[in-house]
XYZ file of C-alpha atoms in Angstrom:
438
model
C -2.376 -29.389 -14.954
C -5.620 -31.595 -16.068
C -6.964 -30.711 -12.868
C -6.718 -27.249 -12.975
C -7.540 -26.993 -16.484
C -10.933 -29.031 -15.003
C -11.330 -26.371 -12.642
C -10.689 -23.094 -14.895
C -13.292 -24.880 -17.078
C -15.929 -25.661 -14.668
C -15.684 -29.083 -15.020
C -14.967 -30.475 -11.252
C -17.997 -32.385 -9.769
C -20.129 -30.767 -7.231
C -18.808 -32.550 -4.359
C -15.062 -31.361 -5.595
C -16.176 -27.989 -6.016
C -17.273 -27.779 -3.077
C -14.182 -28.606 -1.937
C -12.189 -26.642 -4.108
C -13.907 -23.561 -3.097
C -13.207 -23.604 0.598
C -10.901 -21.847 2.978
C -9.390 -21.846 5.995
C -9.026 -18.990 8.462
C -6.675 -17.553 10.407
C -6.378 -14.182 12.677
C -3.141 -11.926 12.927
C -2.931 -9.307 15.457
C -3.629 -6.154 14.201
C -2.908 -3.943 17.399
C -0.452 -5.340 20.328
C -2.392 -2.851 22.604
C -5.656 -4.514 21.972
C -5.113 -7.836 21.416
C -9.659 -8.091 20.358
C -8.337 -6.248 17.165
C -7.785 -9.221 14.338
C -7.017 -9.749 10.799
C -8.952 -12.764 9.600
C -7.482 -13.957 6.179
C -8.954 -17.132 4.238
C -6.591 -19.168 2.655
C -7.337 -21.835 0.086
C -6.086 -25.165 -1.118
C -3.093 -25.489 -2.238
C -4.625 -26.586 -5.939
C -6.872 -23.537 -6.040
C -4.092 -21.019 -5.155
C -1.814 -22.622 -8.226
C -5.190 -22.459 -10.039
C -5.601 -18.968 -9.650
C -1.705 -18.151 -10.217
C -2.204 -19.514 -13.951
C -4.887 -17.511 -14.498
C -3.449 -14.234 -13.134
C 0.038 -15.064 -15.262
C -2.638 -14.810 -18.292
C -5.086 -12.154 -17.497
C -2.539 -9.300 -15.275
C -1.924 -7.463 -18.463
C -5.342 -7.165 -19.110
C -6.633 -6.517 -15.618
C -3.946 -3.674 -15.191
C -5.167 -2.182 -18.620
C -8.800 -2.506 -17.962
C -8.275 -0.708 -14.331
C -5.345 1.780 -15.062
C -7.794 4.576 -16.197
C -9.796 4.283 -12.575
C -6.179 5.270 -11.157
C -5.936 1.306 -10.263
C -2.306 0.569 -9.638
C -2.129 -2.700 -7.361
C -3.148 -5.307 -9.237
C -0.458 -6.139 -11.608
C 1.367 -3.314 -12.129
C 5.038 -3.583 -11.744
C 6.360 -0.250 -9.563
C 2.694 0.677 -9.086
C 3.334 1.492 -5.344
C 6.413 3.837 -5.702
C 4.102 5.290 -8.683
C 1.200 6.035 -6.477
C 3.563 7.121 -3.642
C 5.596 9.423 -6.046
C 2.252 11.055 -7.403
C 1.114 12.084 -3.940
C 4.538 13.839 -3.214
C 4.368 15.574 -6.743
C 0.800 16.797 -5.824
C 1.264 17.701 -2.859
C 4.486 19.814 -3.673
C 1.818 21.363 -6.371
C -0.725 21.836 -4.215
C 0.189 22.710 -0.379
C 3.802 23.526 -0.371
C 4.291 25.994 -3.461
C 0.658 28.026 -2.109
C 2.157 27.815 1.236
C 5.608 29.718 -0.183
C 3.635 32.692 -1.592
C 1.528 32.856 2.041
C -1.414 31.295 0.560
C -3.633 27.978 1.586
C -3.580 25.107 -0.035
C -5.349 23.970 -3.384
C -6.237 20.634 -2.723
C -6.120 18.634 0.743
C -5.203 14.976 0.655
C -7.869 12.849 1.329
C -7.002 8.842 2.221
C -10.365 6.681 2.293
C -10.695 3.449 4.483
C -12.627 0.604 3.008
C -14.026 -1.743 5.510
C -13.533 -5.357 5.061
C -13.603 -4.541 0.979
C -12.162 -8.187 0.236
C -14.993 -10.133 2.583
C -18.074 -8.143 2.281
C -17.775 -6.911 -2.234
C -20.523 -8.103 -4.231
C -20.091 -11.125 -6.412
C -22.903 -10.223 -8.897
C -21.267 -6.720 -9.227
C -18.108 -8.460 -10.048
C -19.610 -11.030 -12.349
C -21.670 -8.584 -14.059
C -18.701 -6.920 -15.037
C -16.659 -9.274 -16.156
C -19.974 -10.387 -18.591
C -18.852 -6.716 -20.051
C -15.338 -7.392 -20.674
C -14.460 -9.743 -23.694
C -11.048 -9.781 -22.325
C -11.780 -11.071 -19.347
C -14.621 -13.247 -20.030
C -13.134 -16.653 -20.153
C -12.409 -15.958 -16.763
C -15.976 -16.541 -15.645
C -16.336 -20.404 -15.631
C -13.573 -20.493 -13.180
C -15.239 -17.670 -10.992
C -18.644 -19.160 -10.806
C -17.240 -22.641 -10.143
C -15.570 -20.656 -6.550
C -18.420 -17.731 -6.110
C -22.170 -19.875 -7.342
C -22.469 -20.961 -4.049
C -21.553 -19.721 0.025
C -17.853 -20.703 0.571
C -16.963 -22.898 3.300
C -14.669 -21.065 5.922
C -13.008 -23.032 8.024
C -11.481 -22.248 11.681
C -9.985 -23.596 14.421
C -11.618 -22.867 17.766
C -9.788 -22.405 20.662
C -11.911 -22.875 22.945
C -12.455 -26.831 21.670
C -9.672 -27.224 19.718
C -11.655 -28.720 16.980
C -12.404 -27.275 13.434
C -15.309 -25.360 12.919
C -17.151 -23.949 9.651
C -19.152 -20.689 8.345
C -20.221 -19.725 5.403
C -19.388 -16.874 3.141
C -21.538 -15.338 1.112
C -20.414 -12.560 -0.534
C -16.317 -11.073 -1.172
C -13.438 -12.809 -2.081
C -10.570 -15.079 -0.232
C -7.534 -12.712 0.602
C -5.103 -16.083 -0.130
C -6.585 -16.896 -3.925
C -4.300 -14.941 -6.461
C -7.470 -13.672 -8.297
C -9.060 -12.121 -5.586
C -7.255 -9.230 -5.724
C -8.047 -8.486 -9.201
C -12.172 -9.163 -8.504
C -11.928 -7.156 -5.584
C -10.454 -4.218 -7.754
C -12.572 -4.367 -10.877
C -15.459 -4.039 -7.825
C -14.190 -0.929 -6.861
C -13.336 0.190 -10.347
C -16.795 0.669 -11.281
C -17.892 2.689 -8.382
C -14.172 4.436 -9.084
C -15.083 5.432 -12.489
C -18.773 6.876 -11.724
C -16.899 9.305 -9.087
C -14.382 10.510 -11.343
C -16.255 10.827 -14.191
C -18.616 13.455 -12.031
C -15.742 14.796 -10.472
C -14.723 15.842 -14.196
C -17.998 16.862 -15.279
C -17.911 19.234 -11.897
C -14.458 20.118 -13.245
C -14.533 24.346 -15.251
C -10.694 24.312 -16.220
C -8.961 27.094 -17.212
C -5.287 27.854 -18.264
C -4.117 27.673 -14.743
C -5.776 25.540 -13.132
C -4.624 21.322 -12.529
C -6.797 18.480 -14.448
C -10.107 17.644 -12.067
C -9.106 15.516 -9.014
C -8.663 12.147 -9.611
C -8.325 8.490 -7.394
C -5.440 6.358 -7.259
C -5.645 3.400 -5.608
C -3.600 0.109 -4.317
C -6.166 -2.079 -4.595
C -8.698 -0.849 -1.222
C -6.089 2.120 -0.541
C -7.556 4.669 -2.423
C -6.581 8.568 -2.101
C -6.994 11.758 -4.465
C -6.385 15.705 -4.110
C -9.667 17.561 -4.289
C -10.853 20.735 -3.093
C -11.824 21.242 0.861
C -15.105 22.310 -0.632
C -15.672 18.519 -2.114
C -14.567 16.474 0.637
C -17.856 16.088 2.072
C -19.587 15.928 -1.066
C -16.634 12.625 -1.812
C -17.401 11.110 0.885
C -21.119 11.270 0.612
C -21.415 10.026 -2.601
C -18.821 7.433 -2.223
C -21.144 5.826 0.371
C -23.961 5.930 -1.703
C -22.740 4.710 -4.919
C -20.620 1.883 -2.586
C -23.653 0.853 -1.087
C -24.926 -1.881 -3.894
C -21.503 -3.067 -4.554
C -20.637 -4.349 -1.121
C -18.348 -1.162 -0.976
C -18.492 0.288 2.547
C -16.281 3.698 3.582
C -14.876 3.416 6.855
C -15.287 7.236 8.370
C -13.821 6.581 11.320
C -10.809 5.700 9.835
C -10.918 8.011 6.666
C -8.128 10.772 7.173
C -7.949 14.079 5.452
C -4.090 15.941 5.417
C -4.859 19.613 5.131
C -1.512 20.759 5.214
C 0.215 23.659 7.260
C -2.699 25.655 9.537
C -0.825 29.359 9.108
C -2.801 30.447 5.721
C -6.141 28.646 6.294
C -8.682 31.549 5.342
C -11.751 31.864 7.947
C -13.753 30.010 5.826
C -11.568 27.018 4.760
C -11.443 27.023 8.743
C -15.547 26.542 9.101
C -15.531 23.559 6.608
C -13.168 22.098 8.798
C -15.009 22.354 11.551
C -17.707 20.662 10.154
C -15.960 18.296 8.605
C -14.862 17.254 12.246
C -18.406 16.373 12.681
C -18.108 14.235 9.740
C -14.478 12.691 10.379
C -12.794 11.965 13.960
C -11.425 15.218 14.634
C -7.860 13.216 15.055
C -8.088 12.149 11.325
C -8.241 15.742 10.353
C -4.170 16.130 9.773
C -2.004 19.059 9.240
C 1.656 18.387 8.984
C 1.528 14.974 7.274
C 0.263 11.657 7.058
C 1.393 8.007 5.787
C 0.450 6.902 2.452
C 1.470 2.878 1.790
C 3.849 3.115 4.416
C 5.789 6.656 3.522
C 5.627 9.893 4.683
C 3.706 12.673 3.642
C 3.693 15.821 4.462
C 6.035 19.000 5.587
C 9.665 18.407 5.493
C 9.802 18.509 9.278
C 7.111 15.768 9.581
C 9.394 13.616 6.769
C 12.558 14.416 8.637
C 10.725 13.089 12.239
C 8.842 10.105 10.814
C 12.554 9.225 9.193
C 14.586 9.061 12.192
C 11.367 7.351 13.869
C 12.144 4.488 10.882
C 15.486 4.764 12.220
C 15.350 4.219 15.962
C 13.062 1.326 15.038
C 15.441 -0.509 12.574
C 17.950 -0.065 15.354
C 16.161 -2.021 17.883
C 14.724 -4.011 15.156
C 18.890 -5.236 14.802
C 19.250 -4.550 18.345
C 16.258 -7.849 19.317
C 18.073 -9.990 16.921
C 21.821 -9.670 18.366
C 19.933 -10.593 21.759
C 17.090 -12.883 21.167
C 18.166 -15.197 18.558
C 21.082 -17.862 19.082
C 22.575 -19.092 15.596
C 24.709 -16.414 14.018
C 23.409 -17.767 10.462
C 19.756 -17.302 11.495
C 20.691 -13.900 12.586
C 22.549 -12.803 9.620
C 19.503 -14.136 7.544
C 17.091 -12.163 9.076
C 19.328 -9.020 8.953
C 19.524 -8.930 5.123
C 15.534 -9.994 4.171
C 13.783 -8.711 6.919
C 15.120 -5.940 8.846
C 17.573 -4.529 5.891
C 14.654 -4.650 3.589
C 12.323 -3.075 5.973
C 14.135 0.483 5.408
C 15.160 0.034 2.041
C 12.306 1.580 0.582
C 12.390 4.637 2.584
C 15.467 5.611 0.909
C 13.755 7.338 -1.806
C 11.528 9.594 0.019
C 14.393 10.492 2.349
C 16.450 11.225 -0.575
C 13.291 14.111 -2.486
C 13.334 15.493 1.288
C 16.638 16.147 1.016
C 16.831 17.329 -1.795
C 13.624 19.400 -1.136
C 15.542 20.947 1.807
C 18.701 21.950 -0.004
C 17.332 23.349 -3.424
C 20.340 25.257 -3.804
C 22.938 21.871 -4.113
C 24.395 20.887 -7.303
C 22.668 17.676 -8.302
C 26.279 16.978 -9.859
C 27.948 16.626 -6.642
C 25.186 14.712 -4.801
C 27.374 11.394 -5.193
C 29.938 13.303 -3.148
C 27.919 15.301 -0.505
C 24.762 13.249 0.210
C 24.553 12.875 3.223
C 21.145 12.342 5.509
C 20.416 12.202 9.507
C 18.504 8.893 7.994
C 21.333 7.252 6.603
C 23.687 8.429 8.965
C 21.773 6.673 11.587
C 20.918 3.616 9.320
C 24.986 3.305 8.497
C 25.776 3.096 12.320
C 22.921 0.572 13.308
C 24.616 -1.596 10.189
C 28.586 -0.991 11.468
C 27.176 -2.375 14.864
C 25.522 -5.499 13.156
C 28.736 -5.917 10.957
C 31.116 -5.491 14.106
C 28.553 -8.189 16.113
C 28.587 -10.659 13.231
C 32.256 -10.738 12.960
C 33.325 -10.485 16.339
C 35.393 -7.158 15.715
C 36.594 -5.126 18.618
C 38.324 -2.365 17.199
C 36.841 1.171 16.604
C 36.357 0.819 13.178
C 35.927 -2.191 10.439
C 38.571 -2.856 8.115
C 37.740 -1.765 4.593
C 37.714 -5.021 3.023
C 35.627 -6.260 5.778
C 32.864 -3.764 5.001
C 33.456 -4.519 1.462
C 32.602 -8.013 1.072
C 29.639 -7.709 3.412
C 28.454 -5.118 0.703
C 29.445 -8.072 -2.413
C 26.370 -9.814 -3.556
C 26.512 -13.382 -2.291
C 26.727 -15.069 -5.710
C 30.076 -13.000 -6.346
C 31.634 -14.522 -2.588
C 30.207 -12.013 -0.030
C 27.601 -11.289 2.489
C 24.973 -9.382 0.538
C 24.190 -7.055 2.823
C 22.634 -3.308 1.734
C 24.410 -0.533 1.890
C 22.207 2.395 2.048
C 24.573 5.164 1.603
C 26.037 3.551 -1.472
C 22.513 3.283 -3.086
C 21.008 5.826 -2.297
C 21.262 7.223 -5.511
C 20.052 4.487 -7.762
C 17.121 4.027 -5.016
C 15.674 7.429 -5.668
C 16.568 8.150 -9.364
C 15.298 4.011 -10.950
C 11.691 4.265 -9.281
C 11.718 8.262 -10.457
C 12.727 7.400 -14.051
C 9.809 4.381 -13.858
C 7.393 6.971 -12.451
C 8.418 9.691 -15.603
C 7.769 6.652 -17.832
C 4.085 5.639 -16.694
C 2.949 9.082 -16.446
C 3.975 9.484 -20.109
C-alpha cells in the first residue's frame, strides 16, 4: 500500500518510474483467415495494474458522471451495455420499423463508427488538459504524469530471436492499466460533446418530431440515429474535430444500417449512392447489423443471426465432448464459457419474440414462451447433460435435470437453464434500462 500510495503521489524515483510505467506486449489473432491481422495489447506490472484498480474503485462514480451526458456508458457504469444495446432496439423500433408499417422510409439510419487504434494513438495532453478542468478528477493527475511525462517502454518478445525487445510509446494509453479506459473515454468525450452540441444547435424541433440525434458509446464503440442527410456531414466533422485529439475514424470499417430498401424515396436512394463513395459499399446495411455483439435489425435478420448463435453454441459443446479428456474440465468450461456465451442473447431473442407475436397475452408468456433459439439451445444442453452423466435413455430423469439446474452452493451442478430464465433475463436488464433513462 506505501508503494502505491508513492506512486499515486508521484513520489517513485526516476529509475522506478521508469519502471513502473512500462509494458509488455502481446498479439491475439484477430481473424483465423488472415493470420497478419493482430491485436497488440500492453500489459503492465502487476503493482501498476493494483495501482490503477485503487484509483478506479475511487474515481468510477465520478468518471461515469462526468461522461454520462456525452452518451458515455462503458466506463463504470453497471448494465451500461444492455443500456446502450436496449436504446438502439427502442430507436430503431421508433425510427425504421413503425415508418416502415405505414409504407414510409425510415427517420433515422443507424450509423456505427470505427475508431482506429483509439487506446494507442489518443493524445495525452488532450487528456491531461482535461482532467486540469475537472476538480473531481484532479488528484488523479500526479499519478497520470508519473505513467504519461515520458515515452513508455513496450516490451515484446521476438520470434524471430527469441529475445525481448523494446519500443517506445508516445502517445495513448495501455489497454491492461485499469485507468486507461477511463483516459481513453474522457478523450473522446470532448470531441463527443462538440458533435452533439452542433448536432442540437442543427436540431428545429417541433411537437412531433424525436430530441436531435445523439452518441452513445462503450468506450471506442460509438453509434447514434441521425438523418441520411447528416451522415456525411458526421463523419466529416468527426474526422476533423478527432484530428488534434489522437482520434482517428476508421471509414473502412464505419457501417451505416439503413433499414428495409422497399420505401427508400429516389432521393434517399442518391445519398446512398454517394455515400458508397464515402463508405465500402458492403458497410452500407439494410436488414441489420451487430451492435456489442447483438442483433439489430428486421425480425428476420434477429431470427437468422439467433439460430446462427445457436448452431455455434452447439459445436461450441460439440468440440468440448470430443477434444477435451477430464469430465471436470469439461463440465467447467460448459457452465463459464460456452453457457455464458449465449446467455446474453436471451434478451434480445425474447423483444423479437415478443415483437413477432404482438397479439400474445404478456400474462401467459411464463406458459407459452417458447423460441426456435431456446428450443435449439435446450437440446444442445440435454445432449451435454446426457454426455456428462453417461445417460442412455431417450430422455433425462427429472431430478437429474433438476439438480444440474441447482446452484452449486445449494448441492447441484449450476448449470443455466435458458428456458427457465428467460423471463427474468429480458424483464431485470429492461427494468434497469427504464431506471437510467429516468
Amino acid at each position: 500500500m506505501q508503494i502505491s500510495h508513492m506512486a499515486i503521489s508521484n513520489q517513485l524515483s526516476p529509475t522506478i518510474t521508469r519502471i513502473f510505467g512500462s509494458q509488455y506486449f502481446t498479439a491475439f489473432y484477430k481473424d483465423k483467415n488472415d493470420l497478419n491481422k493482430k491485436r497488440p495489447l500492453g500489459i503492465g506490472t502487476a503493482l501498476r495494474r493494483i495501482t490503477g484498480s485503487i484509483l478506479m474503485a475511487h474515481f468510477r462514480n465520478d468518471i461515469s458522471i462526468i461522461n454520462a451526458p456525452d452518451g458515455q456508458y462503458g466506463i463504470a457504469v453497471k448494465g451500461g451495455l444492455e443500456f446502450i444495446v436496449h436504446k438502439a432496439q427502442a430507436q430503431y423500433h421508433l425510427f425504421i420499423t413503425e415508418p416502415n408499417k405505414q409504407k414510409q422510409p425510415g427517420k433515422r439510419t443507424l450509423l456505427l463508427l470505427d475508431i482506429k487504434n483509439m487506446f494507442n494513438e489518443t493524445s495525452r495532453d488532450a487528456c491531461r488538459l482535461h482532467l486540469l478542468k475537472l476538480p473531481e478528477l484532479q488528484p488523479i493527475i500526479p499519478y497520470f504524469d508519473l505513467l504519461y511525462t515520458s515515452p513508455n517502454t513496450c516490451w515484446y518478445k521476438s520470434a524471430e530471436s527469441g529475445y525481448f525487445r523494446k519500443f517506445l510509446q508516445n502517445e495513448g494509453f495501455a489497454q491492461g492499466c485499469p485507468m486507461s479506459g477511463g483516459f481513453a473515454a474522457l478523450v473522446l468525450s470532448i470531441l463527443l460533446r462538440k458533435i452533439n452540441n452542433e448536432l442540437q444547435e442543427q436540431h428545429t424541433p417541433n411537437t412531433t418530431e424525436a430530441p436531435a440525434p445523439h452518441t452513445t458509446s462503450f468506450v471506442d464503440d460509438t453509434n447514434l440515429f441521425l438523418p441520411l442527410e447528416k451522415v456525411e456531414w458526421f463523419t466529416s466533422r468527426f474526422a476533423e474535430l478527432g484530428k488534434p485529439l489522437g482520434i482517428k475514424l476508421n471509414l473502412q470499417k464505419t457501417k451505416l444500417l439503413i433499414g428495409p430498401s422497399t420505401y427508400l424515396t429516389p432521393s434517399h436512394q442518391t445519398i446512398i449512392n454517394h455515400l458508397s463513395n464515402i463508405l465500402q459499399p458492403k458497410n452500407i446495411l439494410y436488414d441489420g447489423c451487430k451492435l456489442l455483439g447483438q442483433a439489430i435489425g428486421t425480425s428476420i435478420f434477429v431470427n437468422e443471426f439467433m439460430l446462427k448463435q445457436a448452431t455455434k453454441y452447439r459445436k461450441t459443446v460439440n468440440r468440448i465432448t470430443t477434444r477435451l479428456l477430464d469430465r471436470q474440465t469439461q463440465s467447467s468450461i460448459y457452465r463459464y464459457c460456452a453457457q455464458s456465451a449465449v446467455s446474453y442473447l436471451i434478451g434480445t431473442d425474447i423483444l423479437n419474440f415478443i415483437n413477432q407475436n404482438e397479439s400474445i397475452e404478456t400474462t401467459n408468456l411464463e406458459t407459452s414462451l417458447s423460441t426456435p433459439f431456446l428450443i435449439d439451445i435446450a437440446k444442445t444442453d440435454d445432449f451435454f447433460l446426457k454426455y456428462i452423466t453417461d445417460t442412455n435413455t431417450e430422455t433425462m430423469p427429472n431430478h437429474s435435470a433438476l439438480i444440474a439446474s441447482i446452484p452449486s452452493k445449494h448441492g447441484g451442478v449450476g448449470y443455466r437453464n435458458p428456458s427457465r430464465a428467460a423471463l427474468g433475463a429480458f424483464t431485470i436488464p429492461i427494468a434497469q434500462t427504464i431506471d437510467y433513462a429516468i
